[in-house]
Short mmCIF file of C-alpha atoms in Angstrom, two decimals:
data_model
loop_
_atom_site.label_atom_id
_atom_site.label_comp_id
_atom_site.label_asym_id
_atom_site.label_seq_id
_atom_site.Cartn_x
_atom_site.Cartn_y
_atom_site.Cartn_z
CA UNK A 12 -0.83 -44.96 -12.99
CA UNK A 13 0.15 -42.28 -10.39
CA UNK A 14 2.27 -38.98 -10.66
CA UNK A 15 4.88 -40.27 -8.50
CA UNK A 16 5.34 -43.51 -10.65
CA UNK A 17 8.37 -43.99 -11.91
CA UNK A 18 9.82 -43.07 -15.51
CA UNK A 19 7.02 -39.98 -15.09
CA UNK A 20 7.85 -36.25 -14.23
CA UNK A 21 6.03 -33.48 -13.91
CA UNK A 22 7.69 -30.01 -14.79
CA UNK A 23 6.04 -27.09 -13.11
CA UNK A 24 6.73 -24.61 -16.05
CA UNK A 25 2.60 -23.27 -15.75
CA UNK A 26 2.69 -19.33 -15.73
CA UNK A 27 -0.66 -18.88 -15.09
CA UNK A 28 -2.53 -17.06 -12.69
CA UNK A 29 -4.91 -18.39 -10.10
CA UNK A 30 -6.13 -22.55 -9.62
CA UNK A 31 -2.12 -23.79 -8.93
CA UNK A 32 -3.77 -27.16 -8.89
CA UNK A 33 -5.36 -26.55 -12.64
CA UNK A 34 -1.78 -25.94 -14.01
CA UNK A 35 -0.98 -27.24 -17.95
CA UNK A 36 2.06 -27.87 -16.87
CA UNK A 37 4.79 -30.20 -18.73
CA UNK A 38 4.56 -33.86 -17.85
CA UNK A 39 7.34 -36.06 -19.42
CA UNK A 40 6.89 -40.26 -20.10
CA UNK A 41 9.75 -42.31 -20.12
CA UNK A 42 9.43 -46.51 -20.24
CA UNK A 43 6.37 -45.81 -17.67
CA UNK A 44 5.18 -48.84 -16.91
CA UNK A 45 1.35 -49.29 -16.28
CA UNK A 46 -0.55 -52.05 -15.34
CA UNK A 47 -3.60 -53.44 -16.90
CA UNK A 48 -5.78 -52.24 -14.09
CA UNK A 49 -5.07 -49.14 -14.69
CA UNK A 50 -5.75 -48.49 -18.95
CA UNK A 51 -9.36 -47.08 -19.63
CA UNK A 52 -9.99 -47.69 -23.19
CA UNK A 53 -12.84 -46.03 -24.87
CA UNK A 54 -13.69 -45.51 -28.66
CA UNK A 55 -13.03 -42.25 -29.98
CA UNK A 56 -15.94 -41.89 -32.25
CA UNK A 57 -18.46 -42.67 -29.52
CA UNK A 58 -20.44 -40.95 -26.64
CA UNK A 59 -19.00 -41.54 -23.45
CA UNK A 60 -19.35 -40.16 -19.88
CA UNK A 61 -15.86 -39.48 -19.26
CA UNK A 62 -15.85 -35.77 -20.68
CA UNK A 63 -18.64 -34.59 -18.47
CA UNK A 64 -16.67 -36.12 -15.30
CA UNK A 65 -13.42 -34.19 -16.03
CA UNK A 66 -15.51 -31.12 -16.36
CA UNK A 67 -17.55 -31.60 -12.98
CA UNK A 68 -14.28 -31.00 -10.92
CA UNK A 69 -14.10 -27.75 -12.67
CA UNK A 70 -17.57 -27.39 -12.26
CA UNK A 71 -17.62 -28.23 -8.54
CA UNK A 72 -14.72 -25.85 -7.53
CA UNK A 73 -16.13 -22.95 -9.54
CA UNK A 74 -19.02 -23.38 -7.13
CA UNK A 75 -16.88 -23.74 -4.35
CA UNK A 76 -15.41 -20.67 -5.40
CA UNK A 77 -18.93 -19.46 -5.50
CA UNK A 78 -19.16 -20.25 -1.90
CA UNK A 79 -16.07 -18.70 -0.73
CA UNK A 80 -16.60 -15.53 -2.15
CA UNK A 81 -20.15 -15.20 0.45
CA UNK A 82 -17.95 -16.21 3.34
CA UNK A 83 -15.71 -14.11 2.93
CA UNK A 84 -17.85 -11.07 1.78
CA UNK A 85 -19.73 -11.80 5.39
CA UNK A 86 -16.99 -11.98 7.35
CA UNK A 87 -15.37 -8.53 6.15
CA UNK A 88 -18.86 -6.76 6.46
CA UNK A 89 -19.99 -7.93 9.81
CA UNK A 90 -17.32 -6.35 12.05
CA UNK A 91 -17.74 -3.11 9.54
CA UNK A 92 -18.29 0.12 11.38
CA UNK A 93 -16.94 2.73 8.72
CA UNK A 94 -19.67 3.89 6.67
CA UNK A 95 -20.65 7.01 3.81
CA UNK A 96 -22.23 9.96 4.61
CA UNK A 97 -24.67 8.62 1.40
CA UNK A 98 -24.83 5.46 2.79
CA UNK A 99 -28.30 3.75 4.15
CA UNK A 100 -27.47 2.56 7.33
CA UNK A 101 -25.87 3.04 10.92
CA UNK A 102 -23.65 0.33 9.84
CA UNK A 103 -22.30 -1.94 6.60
CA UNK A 104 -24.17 -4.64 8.11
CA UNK A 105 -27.47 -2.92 8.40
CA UNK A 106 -27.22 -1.04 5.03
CA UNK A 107 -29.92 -2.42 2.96
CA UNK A 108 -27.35 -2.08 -0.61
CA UNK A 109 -24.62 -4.15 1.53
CA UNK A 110 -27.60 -6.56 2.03
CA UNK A 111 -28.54 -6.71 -0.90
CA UNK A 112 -25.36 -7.35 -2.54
CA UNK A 113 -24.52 -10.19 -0.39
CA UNK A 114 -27.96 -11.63 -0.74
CA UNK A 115 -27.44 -11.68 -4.57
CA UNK A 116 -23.75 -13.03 -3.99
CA UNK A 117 -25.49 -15.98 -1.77
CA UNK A 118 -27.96 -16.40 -4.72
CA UNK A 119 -25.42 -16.66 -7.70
CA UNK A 120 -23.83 -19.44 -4.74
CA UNK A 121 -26.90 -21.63 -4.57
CA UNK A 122 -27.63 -21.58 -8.27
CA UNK A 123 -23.95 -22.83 -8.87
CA UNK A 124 -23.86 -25.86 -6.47
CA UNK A 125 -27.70 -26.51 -7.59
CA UNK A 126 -26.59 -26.68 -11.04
CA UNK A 127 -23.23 -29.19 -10.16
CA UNK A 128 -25.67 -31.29 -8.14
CA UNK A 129 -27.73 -31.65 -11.27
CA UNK A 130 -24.87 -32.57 -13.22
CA UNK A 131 -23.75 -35.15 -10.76
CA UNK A 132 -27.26 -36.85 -10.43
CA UNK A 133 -27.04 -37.35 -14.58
CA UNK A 134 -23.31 -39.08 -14.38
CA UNK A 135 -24.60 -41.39 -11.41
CA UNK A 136 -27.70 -42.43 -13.47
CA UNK A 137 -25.22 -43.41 -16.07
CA UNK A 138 -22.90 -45.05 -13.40
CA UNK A 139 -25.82 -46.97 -12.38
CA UNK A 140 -26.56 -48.63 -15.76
CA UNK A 141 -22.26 -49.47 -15.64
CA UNK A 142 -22.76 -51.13 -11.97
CA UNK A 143 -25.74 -53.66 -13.26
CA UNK A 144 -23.28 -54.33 -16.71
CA UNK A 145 -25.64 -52.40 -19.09
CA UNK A 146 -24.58 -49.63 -21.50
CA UNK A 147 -26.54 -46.47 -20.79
CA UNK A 148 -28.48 -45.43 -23.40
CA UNK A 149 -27.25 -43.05 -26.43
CA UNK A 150 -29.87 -40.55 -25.34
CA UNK A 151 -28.63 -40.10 -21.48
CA UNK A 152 -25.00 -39.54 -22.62
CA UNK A 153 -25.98 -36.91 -24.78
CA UNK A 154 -28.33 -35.25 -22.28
CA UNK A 155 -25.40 -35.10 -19.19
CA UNK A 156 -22.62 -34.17 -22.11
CA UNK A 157 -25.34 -31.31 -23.20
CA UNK A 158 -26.49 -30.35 -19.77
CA UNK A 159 -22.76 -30.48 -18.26
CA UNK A 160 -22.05 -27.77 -21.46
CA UNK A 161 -24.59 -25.54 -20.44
CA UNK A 162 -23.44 -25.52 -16.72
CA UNK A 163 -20.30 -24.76 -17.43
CA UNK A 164 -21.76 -21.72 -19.68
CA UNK A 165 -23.79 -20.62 -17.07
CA UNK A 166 -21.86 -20.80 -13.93
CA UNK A 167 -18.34 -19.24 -15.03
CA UNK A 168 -20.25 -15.94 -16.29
CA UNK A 169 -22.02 -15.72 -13.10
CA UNK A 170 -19.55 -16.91 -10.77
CA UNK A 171 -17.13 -14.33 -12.34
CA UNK A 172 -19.73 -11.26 -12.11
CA UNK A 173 -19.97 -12.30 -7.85
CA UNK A 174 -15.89 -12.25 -8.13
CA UNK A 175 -16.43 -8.57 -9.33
CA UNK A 176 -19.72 -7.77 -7.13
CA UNK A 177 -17.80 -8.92 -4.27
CA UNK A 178 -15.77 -5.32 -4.27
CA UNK A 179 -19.32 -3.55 -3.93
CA UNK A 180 -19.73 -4.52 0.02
CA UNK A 181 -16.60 -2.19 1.50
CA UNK A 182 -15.39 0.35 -1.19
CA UNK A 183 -11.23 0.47 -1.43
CA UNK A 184 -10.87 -0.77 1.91
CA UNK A 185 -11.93 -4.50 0.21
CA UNK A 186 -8.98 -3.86 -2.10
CA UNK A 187 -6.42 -4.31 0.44
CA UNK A 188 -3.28 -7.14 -0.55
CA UNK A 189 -3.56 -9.04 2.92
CA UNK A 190 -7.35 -9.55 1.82
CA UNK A 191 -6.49 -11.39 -1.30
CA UNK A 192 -10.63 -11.04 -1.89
CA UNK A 193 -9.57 -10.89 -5.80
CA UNK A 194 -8.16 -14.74 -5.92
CA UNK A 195 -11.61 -15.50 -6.59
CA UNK A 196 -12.12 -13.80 -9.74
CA UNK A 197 -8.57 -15.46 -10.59
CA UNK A 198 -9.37 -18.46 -9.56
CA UNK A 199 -12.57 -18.51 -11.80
CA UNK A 200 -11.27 -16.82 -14.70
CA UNK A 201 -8.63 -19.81 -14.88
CA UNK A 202 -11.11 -22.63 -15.06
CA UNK A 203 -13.01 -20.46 -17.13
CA UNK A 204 -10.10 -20.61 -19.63
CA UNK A 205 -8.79 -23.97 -19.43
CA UNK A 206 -11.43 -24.78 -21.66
CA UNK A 207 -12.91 -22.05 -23.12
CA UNK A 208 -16.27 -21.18 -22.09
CA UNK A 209 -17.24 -19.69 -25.91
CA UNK A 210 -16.81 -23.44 -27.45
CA UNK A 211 -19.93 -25.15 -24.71
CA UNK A 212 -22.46 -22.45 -25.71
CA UNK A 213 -21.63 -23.57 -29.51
CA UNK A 214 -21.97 -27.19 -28.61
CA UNK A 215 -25.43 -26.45 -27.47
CA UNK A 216 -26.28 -23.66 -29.63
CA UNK A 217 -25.16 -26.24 -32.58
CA UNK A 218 -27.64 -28.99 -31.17
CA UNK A 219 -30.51 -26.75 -30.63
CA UNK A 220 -30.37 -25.65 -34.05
CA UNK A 221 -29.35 -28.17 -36.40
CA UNK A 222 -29.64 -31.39 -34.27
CA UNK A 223 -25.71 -31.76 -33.68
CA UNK A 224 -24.10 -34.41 -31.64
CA UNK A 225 -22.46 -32.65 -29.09
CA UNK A 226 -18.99 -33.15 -28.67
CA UNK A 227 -17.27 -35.43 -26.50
CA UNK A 228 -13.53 -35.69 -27.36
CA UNK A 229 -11.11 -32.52 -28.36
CA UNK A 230 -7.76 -31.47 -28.45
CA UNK A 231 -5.77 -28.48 -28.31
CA UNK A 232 -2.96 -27.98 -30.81
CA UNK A 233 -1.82 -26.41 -34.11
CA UNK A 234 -3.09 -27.45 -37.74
CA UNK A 235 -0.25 -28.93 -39.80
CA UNK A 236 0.14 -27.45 -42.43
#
């Protein structure tokens, strides 16, 4: 079914900041008519892959976010002339602090896209047993719905500590509007949020300790009472 079928609307009523394209916005159903091609059926009480594939897009743009904040940390340092009278270098660029701060920013960068590759290699072994007809083993789907937990622990705390490093490399000059340098910590801090970082570390801390399943279906609404 797509967006723009008809008898669906989408209401842009998300007041969030940062990741437009992550809104929670409203989206209405009315006689929408879907064809069978287009229904994914699953059972509710059963592993299943499709949890760890929603959260690798989240996963993949945090590390693109991961990648933008390096670019642009390099480009506003490398045409840099003012510097501090404390400083350790001629220039930004040749400051061995600036360096090092966009070294570690380049190394928080790597770690995240190493970690969504890993992720991705797990869900293609598991498309691989769907493309011969086989159901992939109990064990696998656990291990990517685990692993894809822990990455998403891992790279939003470290992805949002480079969105705040990032400010290190040009003192209040970096903090300039036109700049927009902190749409990356936004940006993170939304995905971050959309589901909450706090409930992966339990699914794994839960499974280390007591042998839980981990959890592959939720939903977010009120208790009735």
């Amino acid at each position: 079914m797509q967006a723009q079928a008809e008898g669906v609307e989408r209401v842009d009523d998300w007041r969030g900041f940062g990741q437009r394209l992550s809104a929670s916005g409203t989206t209405r159903f009315r006689n929408v008519r879907v064809k069978p091609g287009h229904v994914l059926l699953y059972v509710r009480d059963q592993p299943t892959p499709l949890t760890a594939h929603f959260q690798l897009t989240h996963l993949a743009t945090l590390a693109g976010i991961a990648r933008a904040i390096v670019r642009d940390a390099v480009a506003f340092v490398q045409p840099r002339k003012r510097v501090y009278s404390h400083g350790s270098g001629d220039t930004p660029r040749e400051d061995p602090l600036v360096q090092q701060v966009i070294g570690q920013l380049a190394s928080t960068a790597f770690i995240a896209a190493s970690t969504v590759q890993a992720v991705a290699r797990g869900l293609g072994e598991i498309d691989r047993f769907r493309q011969r007809g086989e159901p992939a083993p109990e064990s696998l789907l656990f291990e990517v719905e685990l692993n894809t937990a822990k990455a998403q622990a891992g790279i939003v705390d470290a992805v949002l500590q480079a969105g705040t490093r990032l400010f290190d490399i040009g003192g209040a000059s970096a903090l300039q509007e036109d700049r927009r340098l902190d749409r990356h910590w936004r940006n993170a801090r939304t995905l971050a949020s959309h589901n909450p970082t706090i409930y992966k570390g339990r699914v794994v801390g839960d499974h280390l300790l007591n042998g839980a399943r981990p959890t592959f279906y939720w939903a977010v609404g009120a208790i009735a009472s």
